[in-house]
């Protein structure tokens, strides 16, 4: 039986009110406890004058003075990190919450559903929830609180989610004796993210994560290369529409997924450099806060050869 790991991530974004604490002053013990509440661990950290970046046993955490973004995969329950934050800081310290989930490969293995997660959130914070995409295909769930915050409409974020990668890099990621520096070179991270400080981790038996920070900007890449459930996520707050490199197009070219999703927050994406593809569905939402969300699901225009898996 092939290895399986649930790479699909949950994402939490929290903005702290002006009267709330500076998150970066809370100390490393606070963050270890918060991450542990979601059933994950901190593996490493890098920092600059603007933010702290943590590689987790399941994805990543980024902390600015008044904002955090946390992603977890596997069997974690990320909503518990928000509950921990509310318990320690108080709900009045929280100005804005966004909670996002991607449908999982095997949802039955998860400790909770999106509906159960937002029911817990709504005991403390009101908000609106959406599903984007069909239930029998790739789909995403999003919850956000109703209260706007400063700079919300100026902030940009974009996510690229790949499924069933193939080619030479995918083969290397599934091989024995991998090296993190080789993966950096294969993905050409120094070219795509020039000037970024990088922190990466190779997981056993398979898996690779990298965080990068430069000033107040970040990117993160998580690769679960297991053949029957291969999943890659890339996320950044770079303004890719005005960035000198077509980051997503280059990573699609190198990792060769059979299909992929792109979610842009206040940022539309450019498709011209993508591999030959079909856009199977798209959606644009303007939230009550004026925040624009763009979602598209793509498939390579080629015939995929399916391999039966013995059970």
mmCIF file of C-alpha atoms in Angstrom:
data_model
loop_
_atom_site.group_PDB
_atom_site.id
_atom_site.type_symbol
_atom_site.label_atom_id
_atom_site.label_comp_id
_atom_site.label_asym_id
_atom_site.label_seq_id
_atom_site.Cartn_x
_atom_site.Cartn_y
_atom_site.Cartn_z
ATOM 1 C CA UNK A 1 0.000 0.000 0.000
ATOM 2 C CA UNK A 2 1.382 3.426 -0.930
ATOM 3 C CA UNK A 3 2.215 6.099 1.614
ATOM 4 C CA UNK A 4 -0.522 8.628 2.315
ATOM 5 C CA UNK A 5 -0.309 12.060 3.877
ATOM 6 C CA UNK A 6 -3.032 14.704 3.942
ATOM 7 C CA UNK A 7 -1.273 17.723 2.495
ATOM 8 C CA UNK A 8 -4.368 19.913 2.114
ATOM 9 C CA UNK A 9 -4.103 22.797 4.537
ATOM 10 C CA UNK A 10 -6.239 24.834 6.851
ATOM 11 C CA UNK A 11 -5.391 28.533 7.125
ATOM 12 C CA UNK A 12 -5.985 31.025 9.923
ATOM 13 C CA UNK A 13 -5.408 34.772 9.692
ATOM 14 C CA UNK A 14 -5.893 36.965 12.754
ATOM 15 C CA UNK A 15 -5.487 40.738 13.047
ATOM 16 C CA UNK A 16 -5.033 42.209 16.520
ATOM 17 C CA UNK A 17 -6.785 45.428 17.560
ATOM 18 C CA UNK A 18 -4.872 48.622 18.292
ATOM 19 C CA UNK A 19 -5.478 48.080 22.004
ATOM 20 C CA UNK A 20 -4.207 44.501 21.831
ATOM 21 C CA UNK A 21 -0.625 43.386 22.400
ATOM 22 C CA UNK A 22 2.258 43.354 19.957
ATOM 23 C CA UNK A 23 2.296 39.702 18.926
ATOM 24 C CA UNK A 24 6.061 39.613 18.464
ATOM 25 C CA UNK A 25 6.507 40.579 22.120
ATOM 26 C CA UNK A 26 4.634 37.531 23.417
ATOM 27 C CA UNK A 27 7.693 35.286 23.464
ATOM 28 C CA UNK A 28 8.555 31.895 22.038
ATOM 29 C CA UNK A 29 6.805 29.951 24.823
ATOM 30 C CA UNK A 30 3.507 31.546 23.822
ATOM 31 C CA UNK A 31 3.933 30.406 20.222
ATOM 32 C CA UNK A 32 4.970 26.893 21.200
ATOM 33 C CA UNK A 33 1.782 26.611 23.272
ATOM 34 C CA UNK A 34 -0.421 28.039 20.522
ATOM 35 C CA UNK A 35 1.028 25.697 17.888
ATOM 36 C CA UNK A 36 0.737 22.721 20.248
ATOM 37 C CA UNK A 37 -2.954 23.507 20.763
ATOM 38 C CA UNK A 38 -3.463 22.698 17.065
ATOM 39 C CA UNK A 39 -1.504 19.418 17.397
ATOM 40 C CA UNK A 40 1.669 20.672 15.717
ATOM 41 C CA UNK A 41 5.194 21.620 16.780
ATOM 42 C CA UNK A 42 7.629 24.415 15.928
ATOM 43 C CA UNK A 43 10.715 23.053 14.145
ATOM 44 C CA UNK A 44 12.668 26.224 13.322
ATOM 45 C CA UNK A 45 12.448 30.019 13.193
ATOM 46 C CA UNK A 46 13.860 32.950 11.235
ATOM 47 C CA UNK A 47 13.144 36.642 11.811
ATOM 48 C CA UNK A 48 13.769 40.109 10.449
ATOM 49 C CA UNK A 49 12.704 43.597 11.522
ATOM 50 C CA UNK A 50 9.148 43.053 10.263
ATOM 51 C CA UNK A 51 8.073 39.487 11.019
ATOM 52 C CA UNK A 52 8.884 36.102 12.504
ATOM 53 C CA UNK A 53 8.625 32.937 10.426
ATOM 54 C CA UNK A 54 8.228 29.438 11.849
ATOM 55 C CA UNK A 55 8.458 26.079 10.095
ATOM 56 C CA UNK A 56 5.991 23.729 11.769
ATOM 57 C CA UNK A 57 5.748 19.968 11.844
ATOM 58 C CA UNK A 58 2.605 20.598 9.781
ATOM 59 C CA UNK A 59 3.195 23.700 7.595
ATOM 60 C CA UNK A 60 3.983 27.261 8.772
ATOM 61 C CA UNK A 61 3.336 30.245 11.019
ATOM 62 C CA UNK A 62 4.091 33.909 10.243
ATOM 63 C CA UNK A 63 3.825 36.621 12.894
ATOM 64 C CA UNK A 64 3.864 40.389 12.398
ATOM 65 C CA UNK A 65 3.340 42.988 15.146
ATOM 66 C CA UNK A 66 -0.444 42.943 14.753
ATOM 67 C CA UNK A 67 -1.171 39.977 12.497
ATOM 68 C CA UNK A 68 -0.552 36.265 12.226
ATOM 69 C CA UNK A 69 -1.031 33.730 9.455
ATOM 70 C CA UNK A 70 -0.930 30.058 10.388
ATOM 71 C CA UNK A 71 -1.263 27.055 8.089
ATOM 72 C CA UNK A 72 -1.517 23.443 9.186
ATOM 73 C CA UNK A 73 -1.993 20.193 7.299
ATOM 74 C CA UNK A 74 -2.329 16.523 8.217
ATOM 75 C CA UNK A 75 -4.755 15.720 11.029
ATOM 76 C CA UNK A 76 -4.371 19.024 12.859
ATOM 77 C CA UNK A 77 -7.283 21.047 14.195
ATOM 78 C CA UNK A 78 -6.208 24.604 13.466
ATOM 79 C CA UNK A 79 -9.343 26.180 14.919
ATOM 80 C CA UNK A 80 -8.013 25.259 18.366
ATOM 81 C CA UNK A 81 -5.171 27.744 17.860
ATOM 82 C CA UNK A 82 -7.763 30.504 17.503
ATOM 83 C CA UNK A 83 -9.518 29.280 20.645
ATOM 84 C CA UNK A 84 -6.178 29.396 22.473
ATOM 85 C CA UNK A 85 -5.592 32.945 21.244
ATOM 86 C CA UNK A 86 -9.041 34.035 22.432
ATOM 87 C CA UNK A 87 -8.538 32.372 25.807
ATOM 88 C CA UNK A 88 -5.174 34.055 26.431
ATOM 89 C CA UNK A 89 -5.696 37.492 24.844
ATOM 90 C CA UNK A 90 -9.472 37.869 25.106
ATOM 91 C CA UNK A 91 -11.859 38.246 22.196
ATOM 92 C CA UNK A 92 -11.742 42.060 22.403
ATOM 93 C CA UNK A 93 -8.075 41.958 21.375
ATOM 94 C CA UNK A 94 -9.035 40.430 18.025
ATOM 95 C CA UNK A 95 -9.986 42.825 15.249
ATOM 96 C CA UNK A 96 -10.412 40.399 12.343
ATOM 97 C CA UNK A 97 -10.442 36.644 11.700
ATOM 98 C CA UNK A 98 -10.293 34.669 8.479
ATOM 99 C CA UNK A 99 -10.428 30.865 8.501
ATOM 100 C CA UNK A 100 -9.999 28.776 5.369
ATOM 101 C CA UNK A 101 -10.053 25.060 4.537
ATOM 102 C CA UNK A 102 -9.413 23.087 1.389
ATOM 103 C CA UNK A 103 -11.363 19.881 0.879
ATOM 104 C CA UNK A 104 -9.196 16.951 1.921
ATOM 105 C CA UNK A 105 -8.271 13.808 0.020
ATOM 106 C CA UNK A 106 -9.763 11.698 2.837
ATOM 107 C CA UNK A 107 -12.039 13.967 4.853
ATOM 108 C CA UNK A 108 -13.126 11.144 7.171
ATOM 109 C CA UNK A 109 -9.647 11.121 8.743
ATOM 110 C CA UNK A 110 -9.955 14.742 9.887
ATOM 111 C CA UNK A 111 -10.784 15.493 13.542
ATOM 112 C CA UNK A 112 -13.467 17.997 12.503
ATOM 113 C CA UNK A 113 -15.370 19.399 9.546
ATOM 114 C CA UNK A 114 -15.422 23.006 8.388
ATOM 115 C CA UNK A 115 -18.989 23.292 9.688
ATOM 116 C CA UNK A 116 -17.882 22.125 13.137
ATOM 117 C CA UNK A 117 -14.925 24.519 13.092
ATOM 118 C CA UNK A 118 -16.974 27.600 12.272
ATOM 119 C CA UNK A 119 -19.655 26.599 14.783
ATOM 120 C CA UNK A 120 -16.909 26.795 17.409
ATOM 121 C CA UNK A 121 -15.656 30.137 16.075
ATOM 122 C CA UNK A 122 -19.175 31.588 16.044
ATOM 123 C CA UNK A 123 -19.481 30.982 19.773
ATOM 124 C CA UNK A 124 -17.036 33.890 20.097
ATOM 125 C CA UNK A 125 -16.899 35.755 16.763
ATOM 126 C CA UNK A 126 -19.671 36.279 14.221
ATOM 127 C CA UNK A 127 -18.994 36.082 10.512
ATOM 128 C CA UNK A 128 -19.887 34.884 7.040
ATOM 129 C CA UNK A 129 -18.910 31.578 5.443
ATOM 130 C CA UNK A 130 -18.597 30.528 1.798
ATOM 131 C CA UNK A 131 -17.914 27.415 -0.228
ATOM 132 C CA UNK A 132 -16.163 27.971 -3.556
ATOM 133 C CA UNK A 133 -16.237 25.062 -6.007
ATOM 134 C CA UNK A 134 -18.392 21.959 -6.448
ATOM 135 C CA UNK A 135 -18.641 19.396 -3.658
ATOM 136 C CA UNK A 136 -17.634 16.591 -6.041
ATOM 137 C CA UNK A 137 -14.486 18.440 -7.149
ATOM 138 C CA UNK A 138 -11.844 20.726 -5.667
ATOM 139 C CA UNK A 139 -13.506 23.192 -3.351
ATOM 140 C CA UNK A 140 -12.577 25.640 -0.636
ATOM 141 C CA UNK A 141 -14.303 26.929 2.463
ATOM 142 C CA UNK A 142 -13.811 30.433 3.808
ATOM 143 C CA UNK A 143 -15.053 32.177 6.954
ATOM 144 C CA UNK A 144 -14.363 35.804 7.820
ATOM 145 C CA UNK A 145 -15.512 38.112 10.580
ATOM 146 C CA UNK A 146 -17.578 41.149 9.525
ATOM 147 C CA UNK A 147 -15.462 43.911 10.984
ATOM 148 C CA UNK A 148 -13.006 45.653 8.617
ATOM 149 C CA UNK A 149 -9.505 46.593 9.659
ATOM 150 C CA UNK A 150 -6.948 49.142 8.506
ATOM 151 C CA UNK A 151 -5.144 48.285 5.245
ATOM 152 C CA UNK A 152 -7.443 45.323 4.522
ATOM 153 C CA UNK A 153 -8.162 46.482 0.992
ATOM 154 C CA UNK A 154 -4.491 47.209 0.295
ATOM 155 C CA UNK A 155 -3.202 43.791 1.330
ATOM 156 C CA UNK A 156 -2.634 41.176 -1.348
ATOM 157 C CA UNK A 157 -2.246 37.433 -1.057
ATOM 158 C CA UNK A 158 -2.190 34.625 -3.572
ATOM 159 C CA UNK A 159 -2.238 30.836 -3.247
ATOM 160 C CA UNK A 160 -1.322 28.174 -5.811
ATOM 161 C CA UNK A 161 -2.414 24.630 -4.951
ATOM 162 C CA UNK A 162 -1.159 21.771 -7.130
ATOM 163 C CA UNK A 163 -2.367 18.186 -7.381
ATOM 164 C CA UNK A 164 -0.551 15.071 -8.635
ATOM 165 C CA UNK A 165 2.845 16.474 -9.598
ATOM 166 C CA UNK A 166 5.056 14.629 -12.087
ATOM 167 C CA UNK A 167 8.390 14.857 -13.877
ATOM 168 C CA UNK A 168 12.015 14.847 -12.729
ATOM 169 C CA UNK A 169 11.592 17.037 -9.643
ATOM 170 C CA UNK A 170 8.605 14.998 -8.460
ATOM 171 C CA UNK A 171 10.650 11.822 -8.921
ATOM 172 C CA UNK A 172 13.502 13.300 -6.872
ATOM 173 C CA UNK A 173 11.091 14.337 -4.109
ATOM 174 C CA UNK A 174 9.974 10.691 -3.881
ATOM 175 C CA UNK A 175 13.505 9.288 -3.876
ATOM 176 C CA UNK A 176 15.837 8.279 -1.068
ATOM 177 C CA UNK A 177 18.664 10.473 0.211
ATOM 178 C CA UNK A 178 17.224 13.849 -0.745
ATOM 179 C CA UNK A 179 19.045 17.090 -0.017
ATOM 180 C CA UNK A 180 17.314 20.377 0.800
ATOM 181 C CA UNK A 181 19.856 22.418 -1.149
ATOM 182 C CA UNK A 182 19.241 20.292 -4.245
ATOM 183 C CA UNK A 183 15.500 20.936 -3.954
ATOM 184 C CA UNK A 184 16.137 24.676 -3.632
ATOM 185 C CA UNK A 185 18.213 24.551 -6.807
ATOM 186 C CA UNK A 186 15.692 22.431 -8.703
ATOM 187 C CA UNK A 187 12.889 24.846 -7.833
ATOM 188 C CA UNK A 188 15.258 27.800 -8.495
ATOM 189 C CA UNK A 189 14.116 29.571 -5.368
ATOM 190 C CA UNK A 190 17.044 32.011 -5.386
ATOM 191 C CA UNK A 191 15.943 33.189 -8.829
ATOM 192 C CA UNK A 192 12.226 33.395 -8.053
ATOM 193 C CA UNK A 193 12.614 34.974 -4.617
ATOM 194 C CA UNK A 194 15.770 37.039 -4.879
ATOM 195 C CA UNK A 195 16.940 38.554 -1.604
ATOM 196 C CA UNK A 196 14.692 36.417 0.591
ATOM 197 C CA UNK A 197 16.058 34.697 3.689
ATOM 198 C CA UNK A 198 15.109 31.023 3.472
ATOM 199 C CA UNK A 199 14.385 28.385 6.095
ATOM 200 C CA UNK A 200 13.554 24.858 4.942
ATOM 201 C CA UNK A 201 13.017 21.359 6.271
ATOM 202 C CA UNK A 202 13.020 17.859 4.798
ATOM 203 C CA UNK A 203 10.534 15.477 6.390
ATOM 204 C CA UNK A 204 10.864 11.729 6.834
ATOM 205 C CA UNK A 205 10.019 9.664 4.907
ATOM 206 C CA UNK A 206 8.812 12.298 2.410
ATOM 207 C CA UNK A 207 7.944 15.988 2.329
ATOM 208 C CA UNK A 208 9.576 19.400 2.020
ATOM 209 C CA UNK A 209 8.713 22.833 3.434
ATOM 210 C CA UNK A 210 10.355 26.201 2.915
ATOM 211 C CA UNK A 211 9.573 29.654 4.306
ATOM 212 C CA UNK A 212 11.068 32.835 2.894
ATOM 213 C CA UNK A 213 10.969 36.384 4.269
ATOM 214 C CA UNK A 214 12.138 39.758 2.963
ATOM 215 C CA UNK A 215 11.074 42.980 4.686
ATOM 216 C CA UNK A 216 7.345 42.484 5.416
ATOM 217 C CA UNK A 217 6.890 39.975 2.569
ATOM 218 C CA UNK A 218 6.765 36.204 2.870
ATOM 219 C CA UNK A 219 6.335 33.101 0.806
ATOM 220 C CA UNK A 220 5.890 29.500 1.822
ATOM 221 C CA UNK A 221 5.961 26.248 -0.143
ATOM 222 C CA UNK A 222 4.853 22.865 1.187
ATOM 223 C CA UNK A 223 5.273 19.696 -0.844
ATOM 224 C CA UNK A 224 3.672 16.349 0.014
ATOM 225 C CA UNK A 225 4.934 14.254 -2.920
ATOM 226 C CA UNK A 226 3.306 10.898 -2.056
ATOM 227 C CA UNK A 227 2.310 9.510 -5.425
ATOM 228 C CA UNK A 228 -1.368 8.792 -4.778
ATOM 229 C CA UNK A 229 -1.998 12.022 -2.857
ATOM 230 C CA UNK A 230 0.635 14.447 -4.146
ATOM 231 C CA UNK A 231 -0.115 18.013 -3.103
ATOM 232 C CA UNK A 232 1.849 21.263 -3.250
ATOM 233 C CA UNK A 233 0.874 24.631 -1.812
ATOM 234 C CA UNK A 234 2.561 27.952 -2.518
ATOM 235 C CA UNK A 235 1.439 31.138 -0.821
ATOM 236 C CA UNK A 236 2.782 34.688 -0.759
ATOM 237 C CA UNK A 237 1.821 38.285 -0.061
ATOM 238 C CA UNK A 238 3.973 39.528 -2.935
ATOM 239 C CA UNK A 239 2.142 41.588 -5.536
ATOM 240 C CA UNK A 240 2.653 39.030 -8.286
ATOM 241 C CA UNK A 241 0.953 41.250 -10.871
ATOM 242 C CA UNK A 242 3.909 43.641 -10.572
ATOM 243 C CA UNK A 243 6.648 41.135 -9.747
ATOM 244 C CA UNK A 244 9.570 40.648 -12.179
ATOM 245 C CA UNK A 245 9.180 36.842 -12.394
ATOM 246 C CA UNK A 246 6.101 34.753 -13.292
ATOM 247 C CA UNK A 247 6.469 32.763 -10.073
ATOM 248 C CA UNK A 248 3.415 30.550 -10.418
ATOM 249 C CA UNK A 249 4.022 29.785 -14.096
ATOM 250 C CA UNK A 250 7.621 28.761 -13.390
ATOM 251 C CA UNK A 251 6.643 26.483 -10.501
ATOM 252 C CA UNK A 252 3.878 24.898 -12.586
ATOM 253 C CA UNK A 253 6.429 24.250 -15.331
ATOM 254 C CA UNK A 254 8.856 22.606 -12.903
ATOM 255 C CA UNK A 255 6.411 20.505 -10.882
ATOM 256 C CA UNK A 256 4.015 19.554 -13.713
ATOM 257 C CA UNK A 257 0.755 19.009 -11.790
ATOM 258 C CA UNK A 258 -2.218 17.404 -13.499
ATOM 259 C CA UNK A 259 -4.451 20.138 -12.060
ATOM 260 C CA UNK A 260 -4.195 23.193 -9.854
ATOM 261 C CA UNK A 261 -6.177 25.917 -8.101
ATOM 262 C CA UNK A 262 -5.333 29.577 -7.691
ATOM 263 C CA UNK A 263 -6.924 31.781 -5.062
ATOM 264 C CA UNK A 264 -6.151 35.491 -5.157
ATOM 265 C CA UNK A 265 -7.110 37.943 -2.435
ATOM 266 C CA UNK A 266 -7.248 41.488 -3.834
ATOM 267 C CA UNK A 267 -5.114 40.141 -6.666
ATOM 268 C CA UNK A 268 -6.166 38.763 -10.040
ATOM 269 C CA UNK A 269 -3.750 36.300 -11.650
ATOM 270 C CA UNK A 270 -2.208 36.139 -15.099
ATOM 271 C CA UNK A 271 -2.609 32.869 -17.044
ATOM 272 C CA UNK A 272 -0.620 33.631 -20.184
ATOM 273 C CA UNK A 273 2.549 31.783 -19.113
ATOM 274 C CA UNK A 274 0.776 28.735 -17.676
ATOM 275 C CA UNK A 275 1.199 25.276 -19.228
ATOM 276 C CA UNK A 276 -1.411 24.441 -21.869
ATOM 277 C CA UNK A 277 -4.566 24.016 -19.816
ATOM 278 C CA UNK A 278 -8.312 24.153 -19.455
ATOM 279 C CA UNK A 279 -9.925 26.432 -16.895
ATOM 280 C CA UNK A 280 -12.640 24.191 -15.465
ATOM 281 C CA UNK A 281 -14.235 26.838 -13.284
ATOM 282 C CA UNK A 282 -13.746 30.281 -11.820
ATOM 283 C CA UNK A 283 -15.411 32.573 -9.333
ATOM 284 C CA UNK A 284 -15.016 36.134 -8.093
ATOM 285 C CA UNK A 285 -16.446 37.346 -4.805
ATOM 286 C CA UNK A 286 -16.472 40.786 -3.268
ATOM 287 C CA UNK A 287 -17.036 40.354 0.446
ATOM 288 C CA UNK A 288 -19.032 42.715 2.625
ATOM 289 C CA UNK A 289 -15.675 44.244 3.613
ATOM 290 C CA UNK A 290 -14.898 45.069 -0.011
ATOM 291 C CA UNK A 291 -12.244 42.329 -0.128
ATOM 292 C CA UNK A 292 -11.990 40.717 -3.587
ATOM 293 C CA UNK A 293 -11.487 36.954 -3.855
ATOM 294 C CA UNK A 294 -10.665 35.304 -7.184
ATOM 295 C CA UNK A 295 -10.732 31.510 -7.545
ATOM 296 C CA UNK A 296 -9.917 29.376 -10.588
ATOM 297 C CA UNK A 297 -9.488 25.620 -11.063
ATOM 298 C CA UNK A 298 -7.305 24.375 -13.937
ATOM 299 C CA UNK A 299 -6.402 21.099 -15.570
ATOM 300 C CA UNK A 300 -3.534 20.372 -17.929
ATOM 301 C CA UNK A 301 -4.730 19.704 -21.463
ATOM 302 C CA UNK A 302 -3.287 16.230 -21.708
ATOM 303 C CA UNK A 303 -4.328 12.670 -21.021
ATOM 304 C CA UNK A 304 -3.378 11.408 -17.583
ATOM 305 C CA UNK A 305 -2.493 7.729 -17.335
ATOM 306 C CA UNK A 306 -4.099 6.358 -14.188
ATOM 307 C CA UNK A 307 -2.382 3.635 -12.189
ATOM 308 C CA UNK A 308 -4.579 1.254 -10.171
ATOM 309 C CA UNK A 309 -3.707 1.009 -6.496
ATOM 310 C CA UNK A 310 -3.996 -2.388 -4.843
ATOM 311 C CA UNK A 311 -5.819 -2.355 -1.516
#
